[in-house]
Amino acid sequence: MLHPGVAATVKEVYGGERALYRLTELGLVKGAVLSLLQNMPGGSLIVSLKGSRIAIGRGLAMKVAVEVQEAGDSAYRKAAL
């Protein structure tokens, strides 16, 4: 799981036709750079993407795989949004 304030790049988006359509509408596509603003326990996540704040449910967020560059390191870590 991504931690608030951390920037990441979308590496893959999984799901059925409807989920993929919705995530694409929101701009959560492969290569998009985002930052997690808020992770509400048991609820929605608020993400910053292209200057906009987007709220998505936890189930939909789990369909987005991201890659995080560790601070001061060239290594990347994979996580779910």
PDB file of C-alpha atoms in Angstrom:
ATOM      1  CA  MET A   1       0.000   0.000   0.000  1.00  0.00           C
ATOM      2  CA  LEU A   2       1.232   3.481  -0.880  1.00  0.00           C
ATOM      3  CA  HIS A   3       1.805   5.913   1.994  1.00  0.00           C
ATOM      4  CA  PRO A   4       0.403   9.480   2.014  1.00  0.00           C
ATOM      5  CA  GLY A   5       2.703  12.082   0.480  1.00  0.00           C
ATOM      6  CA  VAL A   6       4.610   9.555  -1.629  1.00  0.00           C
ATOM      7  CA  ALA A   7       4.729   9.989  -5.415  1.00  0.00           C
ATOM      8  CA  ALA A   8       4.459   6.958  -7.676  1.00  0.00           C
ATOM      9  CA  THR A   9       4.062   5.972 -11.309  1.00  0.00           C
ATOM     10  CA  VAL A  10       1.215   3.739 -12.459  1.00  0.00           C
ATOM     11  CA  LYS A  11       2.768   0.546 -13.836  1.00  0.00           C
ATOM     12  CA  GLU A  12      -0.312  -1.563 -14.517  1.00  0.00           C
ATOM     13  CA  VAL A  13      -4.096  -1.364 -14.182  1.00  0.00           C
ATOM     14  CA  TYR A  14      -6.099  -4.568 -13.640  1.00  0.00           C
ATOM     15  CA  GLY A  15      -9.787  -5.345 -13.730  1.00  0.00           C
ATOM     16  CA  GLY A  16     -12.774  -5.952 -15.882  1.00  0.00           C
ATOM     17  CA  GLU A  17     -14.059  -3.761 -18.665  1.00  0.00           C
ATOM     18  CA  ARG A  18     -16.062  -1.436 -16.396  1.00  0.00           C
ATOM     19  CA  ALA A  19     -13.250  -0.967 -13.863  1.00  0.00           C
ATOM     20  CA  LEU A  20     -10.697  -0.269 -16.585  1.00  0.00           C
ATOM     21  CA  TYR A  21     -13.065   2.216 -18.233  1.00  0.00           C
ATOM     22  CA  ARG A  22     -13.627   4.070 -14.944  1.00  0.00           C
ATOM     23  CA  LEU A  23      -9.923   4.190 -14.073  1.00  0.00           C
ATOM     24  CA  THR A  24      -9.114   5.436 -17.576  1.00  0.00           C
ATOM     25  CA  GLU A  25     -11.769   8.157 -17.248  1.00  0.00           C
ATOM     26  CA  LEU A  26     -10.080   9.315 -14.038  1.00  0.00           C
ATOM     27  CA  GLY A  27      -6.653   9.402 -15.711  1.00  0.00           C
ATOM     28  CA  LEU A  28      -5.263   6.431 -13.796  1.00  0.00           C
ATOM     29  CA  VAL A  29      -3.491   4.896 -16.771  1.00  0.00           C
ATOM     30  CA  LYS A  30      -0.089   3.284 -17.245  1.00  0.00           C
ATOM     31  CA  GLY A  31       2.644   5.920 -16.927  1.00  0.00           C
ATOM     32  CA  ALA A  32       0.561   8.441 -14.953  1.00  0.00           C
ATOM     33  CA  VAL A  33       2.364  10.067 -12.015  1.00  0.00           C
ATOM     34  CA  LEU A  34       0.295  10.427  -8.852  1.00  0.00           C
ATOM     35  CA  SER A  35       0.599  11.112  -5.165  1.00  0.00           C
ATOM     36  CA  LEU A  36      -1.533   9.677  -2.371  1.00  0.00           C
ATOM     37  CA  LEU A  37      -2.969  12.536  -0.318  1.00  0.00           C
ATOM     38  CA  GLN A  38      -5.174  10.690   2.133  1.00  0.00           C
ATOM     39  CA  ASN A  39      -5.925   7.078   3.008  1.00  0.00           C
ATOM     40  CA  MET A  40      -9.107   6.882   5.059  1.00  0.00           C
ATOM     41  CA  PRO A  41      -9.243   3.709   7.196  1.00  0.00           C
ATOM     42  CA  GLY A  42     -11.663   1.268   5.630  1.00  0.00           C
ATOM     43  CA  GLY A  43     -12.796   3.855   3.089  1.00  0.00           C
ATOM     44  CA  SER A  44     -11.761   5.915   0.123  1.00  0.00           C
ATOM     45  CA  LEU A  45      -8.375   7.188  -0.969  1.00  0.00           C
ATOM     46  CA  ILE A  46      -7.712  10.707  -2.185  1.00  0.00           C
ATOM     47  CA  VAL A  47      -5.096  10.946  -4.927  1.00  0.00           C
ATOM     48  CA  SER A  48      -3.439  13.933  -6.567  1.00  0.00           C
ATOM     49  CA  LEU A  49      -3.199  13.442 -10.329  1.00  0.00           C
ATOM     50  CA  LYS A  50      -2.371  16.137 -12.912  1.00  0.00           C
ATOM     51  CA  GLY A  51      -3.234  18.928 -10.477  1.00  0.00           C
ATOM     52  CA  SER A  52      -6.602  17.437  -9.506  1.00  0.00           C
ATOM     53  CA  ARG A  53      -7.769  15.614  -6.400  1.00  0.00           C
ATOM     54  CA  ILE A  54      -9.547  12.346  -7.085  1.00  0.00           C
ATOM     55  CA  ALA A  55     -11.400  10.196  -4.539  1.00  0.00           C
ATOM     56  CA  ILE A  56     -11.638   6.496  -5.345  1.00  0.00           C
ATOM     57  CA  GLY A  57     -12.899   3.533  -3.393  1.00  0.00           C
ATOM     58  CA  ARG A  58     -10.485   1.024  -1.916  1.00  0.00           C
ATOM     59  CA  GLY A  59     -11.651  -1.801  -4.201  1.00  0.00           C
ATOM     60  CA  LEU A  60     -10.952   0.216  -7.329  1.00  0.00           C
ATOM     61  CA  ALA A  61      -7.650   1.484  -5.920  1.00  0.00           C
ATOM     62  CA  MET A  62      -6.445  -2.095  -5.391  1.00  0.00           C
ATOM     63  CA  LYS A  63      -6.638  -2.600  -9.168  1.00  0.00           C
ATOM     64  CA  VAL A  64      -3.856  -0.034  -9.714  1.00  0.00           C
ATOM     65  CA  ALA A  65      -0.243  -1.233  -9.413  1.00  0.00           C
ATOM     66  CA  VAL A  66       2.297   1.545  -8.866  1.00  0.00           C
ATOM     67  CA  GLU A  67       6.063   1.821  -8.673  1.00  0.00           C
ATOM     68  CA  VAL A  68       7.671   4.071  -6.059  1.00  0.00           C
ATOM     69  CA  GLN A  69      11.201   5.403  -6.233  1.00  0.00           C
ATOM     70  CA  GLU A  70      12.762   5.294  -2.801  1.00  0.00           C
ATOM     71  CA  ALA A  71      14.171   8.647  -1.623  1.00  0.00           C
ATOM     72  CA  GLY A  72      17.868   8.954  -2.378  1.00  0.00           C
ATOM     73  CA  ASP A  73      17.923   5.611  -4.141  1.00  0.00           C
ATOM     74  CA  SER A  74      17.704   4.491  -7.740  1.00  0.00           C
ATOM     75  CA  ALA A  75      15.808   1.334  -6.745  1.00  0.00           C
ATOM     76  CA  TYR A  76      12.070   1.087  -7.278  1.00  0.00           C
ATOM     77  CA  ARG A  77       9.480  -0.619  -5.109  1.00  0.00           C
ATOM     78  CA  LYS A  78       6.206  -1.970  -6.439  1.00  0.00           C
ATOM     79  CA  ALA A  79       3.000  -1.466  -4.476  1.00  0.00           C
ATOM     80  CA  ALA A  80      -0.739  -1.276  -4.892  1.00  0.00           C
ATOM     81  CA  LEU A  81      -2.338   2.127  -4.765  1.00  0.00           C
TER      82      LEU A  81
END
